[in-house]
Coordinates of C-alpha atoms in Angstrom, one line a residue:
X161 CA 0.0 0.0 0.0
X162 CA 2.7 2.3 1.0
X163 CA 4.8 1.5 -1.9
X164 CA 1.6 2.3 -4.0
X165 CA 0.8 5.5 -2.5
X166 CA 4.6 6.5 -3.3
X167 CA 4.3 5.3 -6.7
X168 CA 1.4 7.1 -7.2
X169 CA 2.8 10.7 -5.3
X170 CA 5.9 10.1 -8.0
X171 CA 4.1 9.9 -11.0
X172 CA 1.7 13.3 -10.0
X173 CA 5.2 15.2 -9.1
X174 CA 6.0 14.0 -12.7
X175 CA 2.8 15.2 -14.1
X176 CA 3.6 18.7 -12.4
X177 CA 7.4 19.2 -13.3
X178 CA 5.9 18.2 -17.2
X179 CA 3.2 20.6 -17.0
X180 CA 5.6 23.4 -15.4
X181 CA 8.0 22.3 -18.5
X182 CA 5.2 23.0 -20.9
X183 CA 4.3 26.1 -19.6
X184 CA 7.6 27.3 -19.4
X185 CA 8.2 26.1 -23.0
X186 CA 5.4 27.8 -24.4
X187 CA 5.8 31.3 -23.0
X188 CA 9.9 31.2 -24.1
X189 CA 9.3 29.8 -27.6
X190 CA 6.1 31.7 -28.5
X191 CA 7.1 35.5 -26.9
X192 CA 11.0 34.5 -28.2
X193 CA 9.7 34.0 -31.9
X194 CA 7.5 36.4 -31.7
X195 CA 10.2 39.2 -30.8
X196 CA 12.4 37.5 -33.7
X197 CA 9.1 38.2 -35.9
X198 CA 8.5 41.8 -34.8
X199 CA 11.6 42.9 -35.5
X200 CA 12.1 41.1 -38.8
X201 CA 8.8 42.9 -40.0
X202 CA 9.3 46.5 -38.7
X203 CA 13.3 46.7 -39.3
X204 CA 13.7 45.0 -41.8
X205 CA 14.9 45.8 -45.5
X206 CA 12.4 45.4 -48.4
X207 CA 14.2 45.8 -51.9
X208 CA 13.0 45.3 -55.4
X209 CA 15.3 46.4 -58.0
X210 CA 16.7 49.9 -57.2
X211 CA 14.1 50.8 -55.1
X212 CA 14.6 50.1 -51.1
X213 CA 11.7 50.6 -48.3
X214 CA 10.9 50.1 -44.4
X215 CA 7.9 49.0 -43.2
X216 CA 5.7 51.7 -41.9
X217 CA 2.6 50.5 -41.1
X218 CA 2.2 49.9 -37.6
X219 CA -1.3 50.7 -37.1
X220 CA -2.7 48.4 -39.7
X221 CA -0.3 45.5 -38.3
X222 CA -1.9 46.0 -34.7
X223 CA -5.0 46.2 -36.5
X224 CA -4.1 42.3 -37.8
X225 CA -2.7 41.2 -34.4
X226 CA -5.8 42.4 -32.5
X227 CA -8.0 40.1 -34.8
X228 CA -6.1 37.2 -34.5
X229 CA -6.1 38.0 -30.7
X230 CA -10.1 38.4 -30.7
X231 CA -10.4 35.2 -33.0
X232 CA -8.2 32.9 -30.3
X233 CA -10.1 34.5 -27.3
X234 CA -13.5 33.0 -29.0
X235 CA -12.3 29.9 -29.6
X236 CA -10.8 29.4 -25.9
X237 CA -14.2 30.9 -24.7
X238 CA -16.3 28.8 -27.3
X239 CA -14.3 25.4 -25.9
X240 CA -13.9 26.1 -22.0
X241 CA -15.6 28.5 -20.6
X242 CA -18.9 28.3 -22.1
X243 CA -21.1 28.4 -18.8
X244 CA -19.2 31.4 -18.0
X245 CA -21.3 35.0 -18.5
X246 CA -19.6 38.2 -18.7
X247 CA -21.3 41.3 -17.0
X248 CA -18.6 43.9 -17.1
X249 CA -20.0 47.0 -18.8
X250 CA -19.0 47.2 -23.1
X251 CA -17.9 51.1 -22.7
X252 CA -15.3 50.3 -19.9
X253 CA -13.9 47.6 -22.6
X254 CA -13.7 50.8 -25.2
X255 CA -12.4 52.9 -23.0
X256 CA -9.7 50.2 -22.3
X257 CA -8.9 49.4 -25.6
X258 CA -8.2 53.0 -26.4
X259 CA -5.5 52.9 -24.4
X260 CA -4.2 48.9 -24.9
X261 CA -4.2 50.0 -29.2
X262 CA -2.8 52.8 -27.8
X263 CA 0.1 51.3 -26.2
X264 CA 0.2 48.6 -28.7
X265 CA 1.0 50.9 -31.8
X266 CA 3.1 53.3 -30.4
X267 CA 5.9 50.2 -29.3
X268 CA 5.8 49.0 -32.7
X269 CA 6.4 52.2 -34.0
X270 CA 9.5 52.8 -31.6
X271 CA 11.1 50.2 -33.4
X272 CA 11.0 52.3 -36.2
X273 CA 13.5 54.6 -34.1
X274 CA 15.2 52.3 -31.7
X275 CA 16.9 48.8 -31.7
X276 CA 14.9 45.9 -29.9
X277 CA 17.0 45.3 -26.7
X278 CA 15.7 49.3 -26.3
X279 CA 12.2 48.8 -27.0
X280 CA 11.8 45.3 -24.8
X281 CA 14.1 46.9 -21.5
X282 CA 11.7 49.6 -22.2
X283 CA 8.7 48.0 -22.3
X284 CA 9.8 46.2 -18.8
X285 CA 9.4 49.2 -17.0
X286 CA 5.8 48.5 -17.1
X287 CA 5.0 48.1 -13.3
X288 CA 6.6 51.9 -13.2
X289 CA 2.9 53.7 -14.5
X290 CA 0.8 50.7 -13.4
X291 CA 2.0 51.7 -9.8
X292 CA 1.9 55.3 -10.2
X293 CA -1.5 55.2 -12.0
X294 CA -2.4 53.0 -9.1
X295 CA -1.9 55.3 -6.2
X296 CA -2.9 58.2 -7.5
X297 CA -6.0 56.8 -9.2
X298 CA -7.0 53.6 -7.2
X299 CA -5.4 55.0 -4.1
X300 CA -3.5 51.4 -3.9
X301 CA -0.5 51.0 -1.1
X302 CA 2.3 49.1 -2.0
X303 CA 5.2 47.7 0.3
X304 CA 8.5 49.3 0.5
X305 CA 10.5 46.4 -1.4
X306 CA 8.1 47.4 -4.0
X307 CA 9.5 50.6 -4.4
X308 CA 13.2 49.8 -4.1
X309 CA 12.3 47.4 -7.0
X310 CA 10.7 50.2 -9.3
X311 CA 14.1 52.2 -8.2
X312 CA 16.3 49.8 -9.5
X313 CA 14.1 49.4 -12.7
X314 CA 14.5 53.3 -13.4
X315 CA 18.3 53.1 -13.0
X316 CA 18.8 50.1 -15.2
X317 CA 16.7 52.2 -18.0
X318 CA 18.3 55.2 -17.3
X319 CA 22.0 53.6 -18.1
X320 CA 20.7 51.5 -21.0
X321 CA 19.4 54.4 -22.7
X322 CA 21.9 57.5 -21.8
X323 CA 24.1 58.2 -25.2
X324 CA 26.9 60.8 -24.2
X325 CA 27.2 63.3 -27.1
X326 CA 30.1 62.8 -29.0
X327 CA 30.0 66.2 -30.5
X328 CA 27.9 68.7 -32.0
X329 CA 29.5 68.1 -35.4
X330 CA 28.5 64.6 -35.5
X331 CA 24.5 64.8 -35.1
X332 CA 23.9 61.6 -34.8
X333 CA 24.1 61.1 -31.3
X334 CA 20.8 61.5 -29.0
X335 CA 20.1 61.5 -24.8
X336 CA 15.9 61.1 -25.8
X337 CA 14.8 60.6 -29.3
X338 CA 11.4 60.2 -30.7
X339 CA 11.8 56.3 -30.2
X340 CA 12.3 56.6 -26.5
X341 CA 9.5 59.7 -26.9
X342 CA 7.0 57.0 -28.1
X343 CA 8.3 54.5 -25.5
X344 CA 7.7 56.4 -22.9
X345 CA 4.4 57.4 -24.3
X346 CA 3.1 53.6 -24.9
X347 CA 4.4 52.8 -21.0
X348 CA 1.7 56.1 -19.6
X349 CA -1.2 54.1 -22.0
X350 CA 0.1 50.4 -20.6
X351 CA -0.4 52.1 -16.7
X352 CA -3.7 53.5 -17.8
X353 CA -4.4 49.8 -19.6
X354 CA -3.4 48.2 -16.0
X355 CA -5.6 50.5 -13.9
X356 CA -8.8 50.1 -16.2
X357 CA -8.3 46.2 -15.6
X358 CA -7.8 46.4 -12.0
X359 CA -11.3 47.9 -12.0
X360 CA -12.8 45.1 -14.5
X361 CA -11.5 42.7 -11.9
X362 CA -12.5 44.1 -8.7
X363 CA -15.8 45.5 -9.4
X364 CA -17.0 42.7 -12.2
X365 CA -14.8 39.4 -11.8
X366 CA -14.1 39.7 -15.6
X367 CA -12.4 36.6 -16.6
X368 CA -9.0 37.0 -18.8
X369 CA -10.4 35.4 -21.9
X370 CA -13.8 37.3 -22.1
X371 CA -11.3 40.9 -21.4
X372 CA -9.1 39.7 -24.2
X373 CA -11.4 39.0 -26.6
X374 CA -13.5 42.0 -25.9
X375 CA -10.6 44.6 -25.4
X376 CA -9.3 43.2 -28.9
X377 CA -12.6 43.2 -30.9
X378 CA -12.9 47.5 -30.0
X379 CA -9.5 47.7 -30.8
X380 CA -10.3 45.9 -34.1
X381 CA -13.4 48.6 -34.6
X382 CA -11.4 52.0 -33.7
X383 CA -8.4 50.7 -35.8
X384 CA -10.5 49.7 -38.2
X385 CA -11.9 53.1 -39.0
X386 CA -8.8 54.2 -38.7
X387 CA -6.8 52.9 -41.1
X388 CA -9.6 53.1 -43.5
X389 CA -9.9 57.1 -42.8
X390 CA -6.3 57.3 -43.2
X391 CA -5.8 55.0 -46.2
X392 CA -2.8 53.3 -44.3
X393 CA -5.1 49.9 -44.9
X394 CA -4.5 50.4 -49.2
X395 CA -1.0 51.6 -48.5
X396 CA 0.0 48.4 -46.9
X397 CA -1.8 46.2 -49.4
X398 CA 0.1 47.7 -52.1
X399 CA 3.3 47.1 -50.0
X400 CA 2.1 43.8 -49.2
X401 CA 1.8 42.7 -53.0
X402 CA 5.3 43.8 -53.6
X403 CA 6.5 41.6 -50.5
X404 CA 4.0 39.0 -50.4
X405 CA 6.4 36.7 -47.9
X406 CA 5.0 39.6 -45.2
X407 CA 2.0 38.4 -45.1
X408 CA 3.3 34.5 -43.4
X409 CA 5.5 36.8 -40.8
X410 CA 2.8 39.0 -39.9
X411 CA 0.7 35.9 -39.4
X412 CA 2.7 34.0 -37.5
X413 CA 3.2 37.1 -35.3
X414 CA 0.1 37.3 -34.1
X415 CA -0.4 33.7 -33.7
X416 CA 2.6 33.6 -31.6
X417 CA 1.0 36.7 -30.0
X418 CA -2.4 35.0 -29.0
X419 CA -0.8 31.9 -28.4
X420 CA 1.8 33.1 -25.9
X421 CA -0.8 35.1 -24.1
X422 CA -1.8 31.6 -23.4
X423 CA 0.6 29.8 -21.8
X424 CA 1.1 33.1 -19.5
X425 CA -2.9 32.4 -18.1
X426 CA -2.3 28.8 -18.4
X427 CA 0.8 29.2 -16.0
X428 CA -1.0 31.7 -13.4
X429 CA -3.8 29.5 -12.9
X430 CA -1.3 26.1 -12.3
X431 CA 1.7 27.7 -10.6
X432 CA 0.3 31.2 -9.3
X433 CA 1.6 34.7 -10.5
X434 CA 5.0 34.7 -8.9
X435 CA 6.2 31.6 -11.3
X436 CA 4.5 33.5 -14.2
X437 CA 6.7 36.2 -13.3
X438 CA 10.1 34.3 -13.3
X439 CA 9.3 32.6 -16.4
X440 CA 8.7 36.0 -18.0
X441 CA 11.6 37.9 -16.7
X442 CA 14.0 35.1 -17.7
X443 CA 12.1 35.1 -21.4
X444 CA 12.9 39.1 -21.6
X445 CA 16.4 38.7 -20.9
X446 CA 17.0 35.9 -23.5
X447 CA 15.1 37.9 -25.7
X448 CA 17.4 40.5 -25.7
X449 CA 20.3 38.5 -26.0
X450 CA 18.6 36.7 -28.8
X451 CA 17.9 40.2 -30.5
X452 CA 22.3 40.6 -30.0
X453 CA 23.3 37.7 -31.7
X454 CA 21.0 37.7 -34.6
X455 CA 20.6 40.9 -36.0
X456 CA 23.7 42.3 -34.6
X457 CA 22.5 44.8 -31.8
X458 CA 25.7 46.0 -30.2
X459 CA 25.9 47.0 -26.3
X460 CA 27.9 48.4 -24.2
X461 CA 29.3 47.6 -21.3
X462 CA 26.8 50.3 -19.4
X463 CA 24.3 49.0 -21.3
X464 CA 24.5 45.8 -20.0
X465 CA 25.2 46.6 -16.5
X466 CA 21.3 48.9 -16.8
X467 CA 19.8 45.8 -18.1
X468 CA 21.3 43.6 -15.4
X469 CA 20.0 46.3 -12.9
X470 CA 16.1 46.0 -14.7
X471 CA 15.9 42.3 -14.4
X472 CA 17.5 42.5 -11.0
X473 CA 14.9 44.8 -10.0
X474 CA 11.9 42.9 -11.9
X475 CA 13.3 39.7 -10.1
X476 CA 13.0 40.8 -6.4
X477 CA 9.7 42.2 -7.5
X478 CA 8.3 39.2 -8.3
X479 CA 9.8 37.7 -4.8
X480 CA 9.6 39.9 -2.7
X481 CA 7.3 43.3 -3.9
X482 CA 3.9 41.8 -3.4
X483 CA 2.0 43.2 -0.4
X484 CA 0.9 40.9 2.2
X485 CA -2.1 38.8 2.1
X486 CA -4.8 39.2 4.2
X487 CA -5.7 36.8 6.9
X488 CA -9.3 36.0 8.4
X489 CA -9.7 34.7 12.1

């Protein structure tokens, strides 16, 4: 019986340590290739004959990722969480996605500006607006540690993305461009994002496949018109036909997109938010390195120190900056 139950406590630590592997798998590979995909597609060079071109249509391809988002939400809502209702209010979900699209267009249009090792230690300074949106807005507290954490985040960034002038003849060199301009821009919109969430979940108990699907299917409607209004749509269609092999990267970026958002839910609800965490982190900083090695983003030796600092700093946040949890007697 013994030798039974021990058998039996072995082969469910198995199950788990599998499950972790898959989960861990999926997030790295999925948010990896999508990185890879995301910067092939906006920095990339497009030739034929003489004539070269960048990609400048960022609106219409968050316009395509948001579908594809809205397309995998219904089908993971249509599958498992059918008996589930949704009773959060439809103009909170605009009001979100105005600032998600938001957020959303004006990183893939940094990349425009900036390498992506910039754009990715960038975008980790996330919790920096969500918390300052949060206690001025929400009135949240936060513990100290969380604060020493956000601290160490704005230092990293700050030595990452300080370029000394090496002259005024040269006029090349920049402290803050319009790359970091537009970073800093879609980081305000992600802490606006977090706080309009934080209100979906506290006040309605909206589940994280009805808020994607519905935050991505009003960003499909207000990018929609938009594109149309501003004729970026026919613009990229024409680019399109003369680069046809866009079409399968764009694609398989928003698959990877939806696909990746995922595994991140599926590894909350197994292993709670501080593994998600971890696994996220460690897929950022490999990221970045990936971004080094295959399209030949140099960095310094500061640089490198200020993105040690970031994931430092998002690291003991996921530890040890979550506030206390409340006990009932």
């Amino acid at each position: 019986m013994a030798a039974a139950k021990g058998t039996e406590k072995a082969s469910l630590l198995q199950n788990e340590r599998l499950r972790l592997l898959v989960c861990f798998l999926g997030v790295f590979v999925c948010y990896f290739y999508y990185g890879i995909l995301q910067e092939t597609i906006t920095r990339g060079d497009y030739q034929k004959g003489d004539k070269k071109e960048k990609f400048t249509y960022a609106t219409t391809l968050v316009f395509i990722q948001c579908i594809i988002n809205a397309v995998f939400a219904k089908i993971l809502i249509q599958f498992f969480e059918q008996s589930r209702s949704d009773h959060t209010r439809n103009w909170l979900y605009g009001v979100c996605s105005l600032s998600y699209l938001g957020a959303m267009v004006s990183s893939n249009s940094a990349l425009q500006y900036v390498n992506y090792p910039t754009q990715v230690l960038g975008k980790s300074c996330k919790p920096i607006p969500v918390m300052v949106l949060g206690v001025t807005i929400l009135r949240k507290k936060y513990p100290l540690a969380k604060y020493l954490c956000v601290l160490l985040i704005v230092t990293g960034v700050a030595m990452f993305m300080y370029k000394p002038k090496k002259g005024v003849a040269s006029g090349d060199e920049h402290v803050f461009g319009f790359g970091e301009m537009l970073l800093l821009l879609s980081l305000t919109l992600d802490g606006l994002t977090g706080v309009a969430q934080d209100h979906m979940r506290a006040h309605y108990q909206t589940g994280p496949n009805h808020m994607m699907l519905n935050i991505n299917l009003w960003s499909t409607l207000v990018l929609g018109l938009g594109v149309l209004w501003t004729g970026e749509v026919w613009e990229f269609l024409a680019f399109a036909d003369r680069y046809p092999y866009i079409i399968y990267n764009i694609l398989l970026f928003g698959l990877t997109s939806a696909l990746g958002q995922t595994f991140i839910f599926m590894t909350v609800v197994y292993f709670g938010p501080l593994t998600c965490s971890i696994i996220t982190t460690t897929r950022k900083f490999f990221t970045i390195l990936g971004s080094v090695l295959l399209f030949g983003n140099v960095m310094s030796g500061m640089q490198w120190v200020g993105t040690a600092l970031v994931f430092l700093g998002l690291g003991l946040d996921a530890k040890f900056g979550k506030a206390p949890k409340k006990t009932t007697h």
